[in-house]
Structures are given as structure tokens and as C-alpha cells.
């Protein structure tokens, strides 16, 4: 594994892992109704056509999923948490809410959530620099590289590293505006469903964070699963 040099290239991973080798198909097209497993610490990408439903499942219950959505026809349009906050006037998306793009259009709509609904839209994805700040000198798997590699694995490149929709991540916001990293409150088998409002590419990273308690206390990062069903 290597660490890239400047100038910064958003599509170039700082290191590599199994994410480059686990694509569901050469272009990310899924078999309808088939359940795919995302290995722990890795990322995968999937094409979801308008009208189809993506189900993302948390088998362990405590595992966070960094989640991004790109317009399949133009990767320069992608899910934007800043625009989502403006659209919802909230930092806590719920069932019935649209996941908004940087062009203020709905990419997908949340249609089901079996968890208590505690997710995060404030915290940036982990990356190589974050682990260096946390005192990890060697290369550490990270969600930014999982996004990059998941797209490379289906023949694409990340045009940017957008802020993720962190499914099941528990970051309480106190009245004074301060934040803290807490273990997820989701349970094993919880899932979220998203209806595609246009043709999209969804990218999911089984977050490798093992320094802070975002993936639970006394646990190790685990895998995730997903499937795509017709509408």
C-alpha cells in the first residue's frame, strides 16, 4: 500500500484494500433481488435505476455505513449534506425525506428505516489524514479510499469526496453545539431502504474506524449487505 503525493487528486486512493476486487459486476449493475455482502473495512458501488429500491442492511447492528449517491449520467452531481440541510431544515433525515444533490435535486428518497433513526449528516468521512491525526502512523483503511476504489472497480473515478450520509452513526448534538462520537443505537439486522428518483450510483463503505467508538465499544468493524429490487 502506498500514500499518494500532492497535488491532490480526488479520484486517487492514498492506499488500497479489497475494495478494488469485490465489485458486483464490471459496471456495478446488480442482479435484481440478490443480496451482496460488503466486507468489513471495504466499499462497494451499485447502479440503481430510477424507480428501483436499494436496501442497505446492518447485520452486526453496530456498523456504520458511509453512504454516497451519484447521478449515474453525470458524476459531478452527487449527494450533498449541505444542500440536504437546507432542504430539510434539519440534520436528521427520516423516512419520506429526499436525499438532495449539489444541484438541489432529489437523488433518492428514504422509504423505510427499521432503526431508531439515529444517523449522521455532519461528520466528514474518515481518510488517511484523519488517522494520522489520531496517531496512526501506518496506512489505515478509510472511507475516502473505499469510495475511490469502489468507483475505480466499476470503471469510474470519484470527481470529489462529498460529505457522506453516515447511516447508523451516532453523533449527538448538544444545545451548545458541541458534538461527541457515541456507539450506534441500531440493532442487528436493521436496514434502510431508498427509492431511486433518477438513475444513480450508490456507494457504501463499511467504515473501518476502530479508534473512536463510532462502530461500537469493544467491537471490530464489521461488514454490511445490500440488494436492489424493482419498484
mmCIF file of C-alpha atoms in Angstrom, residues 11 16 18-19 23 60 62 70 98 104 108 112 115 123 129 134 152-153 167 181 194 204 210 218:
data_model
loop_
_atom_site.group_PDB
_atom_site.id
_atom_site.type_symbol
_atom_site.label_atom_id
_atom_site.label_comp_id
_atom_site.label_asym_id
_atom_site.label_seq_id
_atom_site.Cartn_x
_atom_site.Cartn_y
_atom_site.Cartn_z
ATOM 1 C CA UNK A 11 -10.048 10.130 -7.545
ATOM 2 C CA UNK A 16 -5.595 0.109 -1.443
ATOM 3 C CA UNK A 18 -10.003 -5.473 -1.052
ATOM 4 C CA UNK A 19 -12.447 -2.854 -2.357
ATOM 5 C CA UNK A 23 -17.160 -5.186 -7.451
ATOM 6 C CA UNK A 60 -23.967 -6.617 13.140
ATOM 7 C CA UNK A 62 -23.184 -1.544 15.357
ATOM 8 C CA UNK A 70 -24.034 9.997 -7.641
ATOM 9 C CA UNK A 98 -35.285 13.172 -0.115
ATOM 10 C CA UNK A 104 -30.729 20.667 -5.305
ATOM 11 C CA UNK A 108 -33.148 9.044 -3.713
ATOM 12 C CA UNK A 112 -38.053 2.666 5.255
ATOM 13 C CA UNK A 115 -33.600 1.509 13.294
ATOM 14 C CA UNK A 123 -19.166 14.454 10.203
ATOM 15 C CA UNK A 129 -5.110 12.343 7.198
ATOM 16 C CA UNK A 134 -5.493 10.114 15.601
ATOM 17 C CA UNK A 152 -12.487 2.513 -9.826
ATOM 18 C CA UNK A 153 -13.637 -1.114 -9.529
ATOM 19 C CA UNK A 167 -26.025 5.588 8.203
ATOM 20 C CA UNK A 181 -18.750 10.273 18.979
ATOM 21 C CA UNK A 194 -34.003 4.146 -0.614
ATOM 22 C CA UNK A 204 -21.404 2.182 0.540
ATOM 23 C CA UNK A 210 -11.551 1.452 15.096
ATOM 24 C CA UNK A 218 -15.327 -3.446 22.381
#
